[in-house]
């Protein structure tokens, strides 16, 4: 792509994650000459790590509920899903010889639960289709004439292409390639970039040493209660886990945006956990008021209301001293256990990041309005979603949108020459 002028329109895809690879596939199928540039030694590293415990590819939830998982970006991401949704993603996997199934939670997995066979089949097909791969090519911005600049093991490289898709990831798991280094280069070109911040993250809590032995212990089921910026009350049932620094897990990830923004506004956030869903406060109080018959408070909690282990530790963390002998205080703690969240975990260690290129900086085809011919896809865009297959689905869908847009742009540019 950097030597001479190809007879076909050319596309440089920077970033070899799901969004970049889908953009490459889409543009190649539209007739473009495509090259993928990846900073690491192989593509799809985060994809492989995400699938280590079971590859959650997408979710079976119907739309528009599916779209709502993208919070305030539901309409924009929904437009991507109109072209490439969860069913299209499952069909794509089937085309690579990988069948999928819907688990009990509604999540969709490959039949073997693994990411590696799917990625291998995909890369093999792309290569067979003529997509070229260049690993250990780290993008370092644009030249003055708009050419792409890379650092490679062989030295600096200059690449000119008819169109570019940037799929550089956010700032989570930088050791896998998504380090957010691209932010100043885009900002210098007039692109509106929101600061990258943690999403699908745990939160720090000032627990006492009493809680340390319970790090890693699950809390299930529980109901989370919180209030939004307008003071409206919300509740959601699910599961979470205690950590050495606080709390995390799928329930926390699902409400992390609200908790993170509350901390940004007020310096901390209050989360209340109902540790005994199905028992209201009067019932809890009545059951805990029964005679203990010489049993310890911990044993009384276990026998009367089923609170033990990590849940009991949380109750004792909240109800201290003589108050532990008070059935009303214990019942209140079980029913609405207050947790003060101090900060989200650092963005480098969390599952995904929020922020990035604001969607308002793109046109309808995912092209940067400030940089004609440059398209963006994946986690480097300013959207977020909880775990459960929603993250990957939007990455694939945005890559598809960017690939289509880049193909149309590159073809139009050649016609105009």
PDB file of C-alpha atoms in Angstrom, residues 1 5-12 32-33 160-164 372-375 406 409-411 413-414 417:
ATOM      1  CA  UNK A   1       0.000   0.000   0.000  1.00  0.00           C
ATOM      2  CA  UNK A   5      -0.698   3.037  -6.524  1.00  0.00           C
ATOM      3  CA  UNK A   6      -2.924  -0.034  -6.334  1.00  0.00           C
ATOM      4  CA  UNK A   7      -5.428  -0.497  -9.169  1.00  0.00           C
ATOM      5  CA  UNK A   8      -8.100  -1.046  -6.487  1.00  0.00           C
ATOM      6  CA  UNK A   9      -8.965   1.438  -3.718  1.00  0.00           C
ATOM      7  CA  UNK A  10      -6.869   0.828  -0.629  1.00  0.00           C
ATOM      8  CA  UNK A  11      -7.710   0.706   3.071  1.00  0.00           C
ATOM      9  CA  UNK A  12      -5.377   0.722   6.061  1.00  0.00           C
ATOM     10  CA  UNK A  32     -10.902  -2.842  -1.466  1.00  0.00           C
ATOM     11  CA  UNK A  33      -7.266  -3.804  -1.071  1.00  0.00           C
ATOM     12  CA  UNK A 160      -0.540   6.174   2.056  1.00  0.00           C
ATOM     13  CA  UNK A 161      -4.030   4.751   1.605  1.00  0.00           C
ATOM     14  CA  UNK A 162      -7.317   5.914   0.135  1.00  0.00           C
ATOM     15  CA  UNK A 163      -9.034   5.400   3.498  1.00  0.00           C
ATOM     16  CA  UNK A 164      -8.133   4.477   7.046  1.00  0.00           C
ATOM     17  CA  UNK A 372     -11.903  13.079   5.874  1.00  0.00           C
ATOM     18  CA  UNK A 373     -11.127   9.508   4.902  1.00  0.00           C
ATOM     19  CA  UNK A 374     -10.442   8.377   8.492  1.00  0.00           C
ATOM     20  CA  UNK A 375     -13.054   6.162  10.135  1.00  0.00           C
ATOM     21  CA  UNK A 406     -14.500   3.331   4.249  1.00  0.00           C
ATOM     22  CA  UNK A 409     -15.372   6.689   0.560  1.00  0.00           C
ATOM     23  CA  UNK A 410     -12.360   5.007  -1.057  1.00  0.00           C
ATOM     24  CA  UNK A 411     -14.333   4.017  -4.150  1.00  0.00           C
ATOM     25  CA  UNK A 413     -12.303   9.011  -4.151  1.00  0.00           C
ATOM     26  CA  UNK A 414     -10.973   6.879  -6.993  1.00  0.00           C
ATOM     27  CA  UNK A 417      -9.560  11.234  -9.459  1.00  0.00           C
TER      28      UNK A 417
END
